[in-house]
């Protein structure tokens, strides 16, 4: 079984975090160990809206799973071949448990990144982390030219 903490980084801080993902990972991992109560995470991450998460999961994953249960910010999705996903929603994170194929993880990541492009995942116990959707970087040459003019 694989477990993830998934956070939505605030838009204004995303450019600062790019290239410093390891620092964000260390902070989020510590936050998970303290049960989502660190003020730094509240500062860097957006509160998760249940409606947006609900739409992303139900609309984007609904057709591919044989069973979807939703109750009070918790979801359980089951696929006969891939396995099951259990998701619980807290104020600043999604706590995800995938039991089965890694395709479950990818299905969820695609569904969430379709709803917003600033989701960052931390995989507990494996030291893995990353953006659910690749980050687009700015053209630094244009920035340098503008600074030196």
mmCIF file of C-alpha atoms in Angstrom:
data_model
loop_
_atom_site.group_PDB
_atom_site.id
_atom_site.type_symbol
_atom_site.label_atom_id
_atom_site.label_comp_id
_atom_site.label_asym_id
_atom_site.label_seq_id
_atom_site.Cartn_x
_atom_site.Cartn_y
_atom_site.Cartn_z
ATOM 1 C CA UNK A 1 0.000 0.000 0.000
ATOM 2 C CA UNK A 2 1.228 3.471 -0.898
ATOM 3 C CA UNK A 3 0.248 6.606 0.978
ATOM 4 C CA UNK A 4 0.463 10.214 -0.163
ATOM 5 C CA UNK A 5 -0.091 13.650 1.237
ATOM 6 C CA UNK A 6 -1.194 15.976 -1.566
ATOM 7 C CA UNK A 7 -1.123 19.756 -1.105
ATOM 8 C CA UNK A 8 -2.061 22.688 -3.326
ATOM 9 C CA UNK A 9 0.722 25.293 -3.327
ATOM 10 C CA UNK A 10 -0.421 28.921 -3.446
ATOM 11 C CA UNK A 11 0.068 30.461 -6.873
ATOM 12 C CA UNK A 12 2.159 33.370 -5.573
ATOM 13 C CA UNK A 13 4.697 30.995 -3.958
ATOM 14 C CA UNK A 14 5.018 28.449 -6.759
ATOM 15 C CA UNK A 15 7.821 30.345 -8.603
ATOM 16 C CA UNK A 16 9.796 30.548 -5.351
ATOM 17 C CA UNK A 17 9.394 26.810 -4.702
ATOM 18 C CA UNK A 18 10.478 25.702 -8.171
ATOM 19 C CA UNK A 19 13.986 24.352 -7.760
ATOM 20 C CA UNK A 20 13.513 24.057 -3.985
ATOM 21 C CA UNK A 21 11.182 21.079 -3.982
ATOM 22 C CA UNK A 22 13.354 19.165 -1.509
ATOM 23 C CA UNK A 23 12.806 21.901 1.091
ATOM 24 C CA UNK A 24 9.059 21.775 0.485
ATOM 25 C CA UNK A 25 9.152 17.978 0.793
ATOM 26 C CA UNK A 26 10.937 18.210 4.156
ATOM 27 C CA UNK A 27 8.365 20.720 5.423
ATOM 28 C CA UNK A 28 5.344 18.736 4.219
ATOM 29 C CA UNK A 29 6.719 15.462 5.561
ATOM 30 C CA UNK A 30 7.145 17.079 8.971
ATOM 31 C CA UNK A 31 3.614 18.499 8.709
ATOM 32 C CA UNK A 32 2.217 15.013 8.054
ATOM 33 C CA UNK A 33 3.999 13.686 11.130
ATOM 34 C CA UNK A 34 2.434 16.482 13.215
ATOM 35 C CA UNK A 35 -1.049 15.822 11.769
ATOM 36 C CA UNK A 36 -1.378 18.873 9.503
ATOM 37 C CA UNK A 37 -0.935 21.636 12.052
ATOM 38 C CA UNK A 38 2.175 23.585 10.987
ATOM 39 C CA UNK A 39 1.565 27.305 10.308
ATOM 40 C CA UNK A 40 4.200 27.306 7.526
ATOM 41 C CA UNK A 41 2.038 24.926 5.505
ATOM 42 C CA UNK A 42 -0.995 27.149 6.019
ATOM 43 C CA UNK A 43 1.108 30.038 4.714
ATOM 44 C CA UNK A 44 2.426 28.212 1.605
ATOM 45 C CA UNK A 45 -0.605 26.126 0.650
ATOM 46 C CA UNK A 46 -4.201 26.870 -0.290
ATOM 47 C CA UNK A 47 -7.099 25.479 1.678
ATOM 48 C CA UNK A 48 -8.673 22.656 -0.270
ATOM 49 C CA UNK A 49 -12.233 23.181 -1.395
ATOM 50 C CA UNK A 50 -14.321 20.057 -1.019
ATOM 51 C CA UNK A 51 -16.429 20.971 -4.050
ATOM 52 C CA UNK A 52 -13.380 21.218 -6.347
ATOM 53 C CA UNK A 53 -11.953 17.922 -5.071
ATOM 54 C CA UNK A 54 -15.361 16.260 -5.366
ATOM 55 C CA UNK A 55 -15.738 17.399 -8.970
ATOM 56 C CA UNK A 56 -12.203 16.289 -9.877
ATOM 57 C CA UNK A 57 -12.699 12.838 -8.412
ATOM 58 C CA UNK A 58 -16.284 12.152 -9.459
ATOM 59 C CA UNK A 59 -16.110 13.736 -12.934
ATOM 60 C CA UNK A 60 -12.652 12.534 -13.919
ATOM 61 C CA UNK A 61 -12.510 9.151 -12.228
ATOM 62 C CA UNK A 62 -16.181 8.181 -12.103
ATOM 63 C CA UNK A 63 -16.261 6.317 -15.393
ATOM 64 C CA UNK A 64 -13.124 4.236 -14.788
ATOM 65 C CA UNK A 65 -14.061 2.745 -11.425
ATOM 66 C CA UNK A 66 -16.786 0.212 -10.679
ATOM 67 C CA UNK A 67 -17.508 1.565 -7.218
ATOM 68 C CA UNK A 68 -17.265 5.103 -5.815
ATOM 69 C CA UNK A 69 -18.297 5.890 -2.267
ATOM 70 C CA UNK A 70 -18.321 9.491 -1.045
ATOM 71 C CA UNK A 71 -19.159 10.619 2.478
ATOM 72 C CA UNK A 72 -18.080 13.601 4.618
ATOM 73 C CA UNK A 73 -14.895 14.426 2.697
ATOM 74 C CA UNK A 74 -13.850 10.777 2.296
ATOM 75 C CA UNK A 75 -13.822 8.768 -0.897
ATOM 76 C CA UNK A 76 -13.309 5.112 -1.674
ATOM 77 C CA UNK A 77 -12.868 4.116 -5.286
ATOM 78 C CA UNK A 78 -12.585 0.510 -6.419
ATOM 79 C CA UNK A 79 -11.451 -0.948 -9.734
ATOM 80 C CA UNK A 80 -11.660 -4.726 -10.322
ATOM 81 C CA UNK A 81 -8.158 -4.986 -11.818
ATOM 82 C CA UNK A 82 -6.198 -1.959 -10.567
ATOM 83 C CA UNK A 83 -7.289 -2.053 -6.897
ATOM 84 C CA UNK A 84 -8.670 0.638 -4.600
ATOM 85 C CA UNK A 85 -8.020 4.216 -3.524
ATOM 86 C CA UNK A 86 -9.066 5.682 -0.188
ATOM 87 C CA UNK A 87 -8.969 9.501 0.068
ATOM 88 C CA UNK A 88 -9.661 11.676 3.072
ATOM 89 C CA UNK A 89 -9.809 15.443 2.835
ATOM 90 C CA UNK A 90 -8.424 17.770 5.487
ATOM 91 C CA UNK A 91 -8.163 21.564 5.378
ATOM 92 C CA UNK A 92 -4.823 21.709 3.552
ATOM 93 C CA UNK A 93 -4.167 18.194 2.272
ATOM 94 C CA UNK A 94 -5.545 15.087 0.713
ATOM 95 C CA UNK A 95 -4.492 11.913 2.485
ATOM 96 C CA UNK A 96 -4.451 9.154 -0.103
ATOM 97 C CA UNK A 97 -3.965 5.407 0.288
ATOM 98 C CA UNK A 98 -3.578 3.332 -2.880
ATOM 99 C CA UNK A 99 -3.745 -0.448 -2.677
ATOM 100 C CA UNK A 100 -2.979 -2.150 -5.964
ATOM 101 C CA UNK A 101 -1.425 -1.118 -9.264
ATOM 102 C CA UNK A 102 0.545 2.114 -9.688
ATOM 103 C CA UNK A 103 -2.000 2.959 -12.393
ATOM 104 C CA UNK A 104 -4.317 3.996 -9.544
ATOM 105 C CA UNK A 105 -1.850 6.692 -8.531
ATOM 106 C CA UNK A 106 -1.536 7.942 -12.093
ATOM 107 C CA UNK A 107 -5.310 8.034 -12.586
ATOM 108 C CA UNK A 108 -5.696 10.127 -9.436
ATOM 109 C CA UNK A 109 -2.812 12.454 -10.328
ATOM 110 C CA UNK A 110 -4.260 13.105 -13.785
ATOM 111 C CA UNK A 111 -7.709 13.789 -12.315
ATOM 112 C CA UNK A 112 -6.375 16.255 -9.747
ATOM 113 C CA UNK A 113 -3.993 18.013 -12.132
ATOM 114 C CA UNK A 114 -6.936 18.519 -14.482
ATOM 115 C CA UNK A 115 -8.635 20.528 -11.732
ATOM 116 C CA UNK A 116 -5.576 22.636 -10.782
ATOM 117 C CA UNK A 117 -1.911 22.724 -11.747
ATOM 118 C CA UNK A 118 -0.295 23.441 -8.366
ATOM 119 C CA UNK A 119 -0.710 20.131 -6.571
ATOM 120 C CA UNK A 120 2.412 18.744 -4.893
ATOM 121 C CA UNK A 121 2.552 15.171 -3.563
ATOM 122 C CA UNK A 122 4.668 13.619 -0.837
ATOM 123 C CA UNK A 123 4.913 9.829 -0.765
ATOM 124 C CA UNK A 124 5.249 8.642 2.794
ATOM 125 C CA UNK A 125 8.034 6.217 3.567
ATOM 126 C CA UNK A 126 9.729 6.312 0.179
ATOM 127 C CA UNK A 127 11.272 9.784 0.097
ATOM 128 C CA UNK A 128 9.473 10.608 -3.161
ATOM 129 C CA UNK A 129 7.842 13.911 -3.964
ATOM 130 C CA UNK A 130 6.865 16.040 -6.931
ATOM 131 C CA UNK A 131 4.352 18.120 -8.823
ATOM 132 C CA UNK A 132 1.347 16.224 -10.155
ATOM 133 C CA UNK A 133 1.554 18.268 -13.340
ATOM 134 C CA UNK A 134 4.871 19.378 -14.854
ATOM 135 C CA UNK A 135 5.642 23.002 -14.046
ATOM 136 C CA UNK A 136 6.055 25.483 -16.854
ATOM 137 C CA UNK A 137 9.059 27.726 -16.289
ATOM 138 C CA UNK A 138 9.496 31.276 -17.536
ATOM 139 C CA UNK A 139 11.971 32.310 -20.196
ATOM 140 C CA UNK A 140 14.863 33.648 -18.126
ATOM 141 C CA UNK A 141 16.623 35.167 -21.170
ATOM 142 C CA UNK A 142 13.743 37.602 -21.669
ATOM 143 C CA UNK A 143 13.950 38.488 -17.970
ATOM 144 C CA UNK A 144 17.720 39.079 -18.160
ATOM 145 C CA UNK A 145 17.351 41.273 -21.243
ATOM 146 C CA UNK A 146 14.699 43.376 -19.530
ATOM 147 C CA UNK A 147 16.881 43.798 -16.433
ATOM 148 C CA UNK A 148 19.953 44.950 -18.319
ATOM 149 C CA UNK A 149 18.229 47.453 -20.634
#
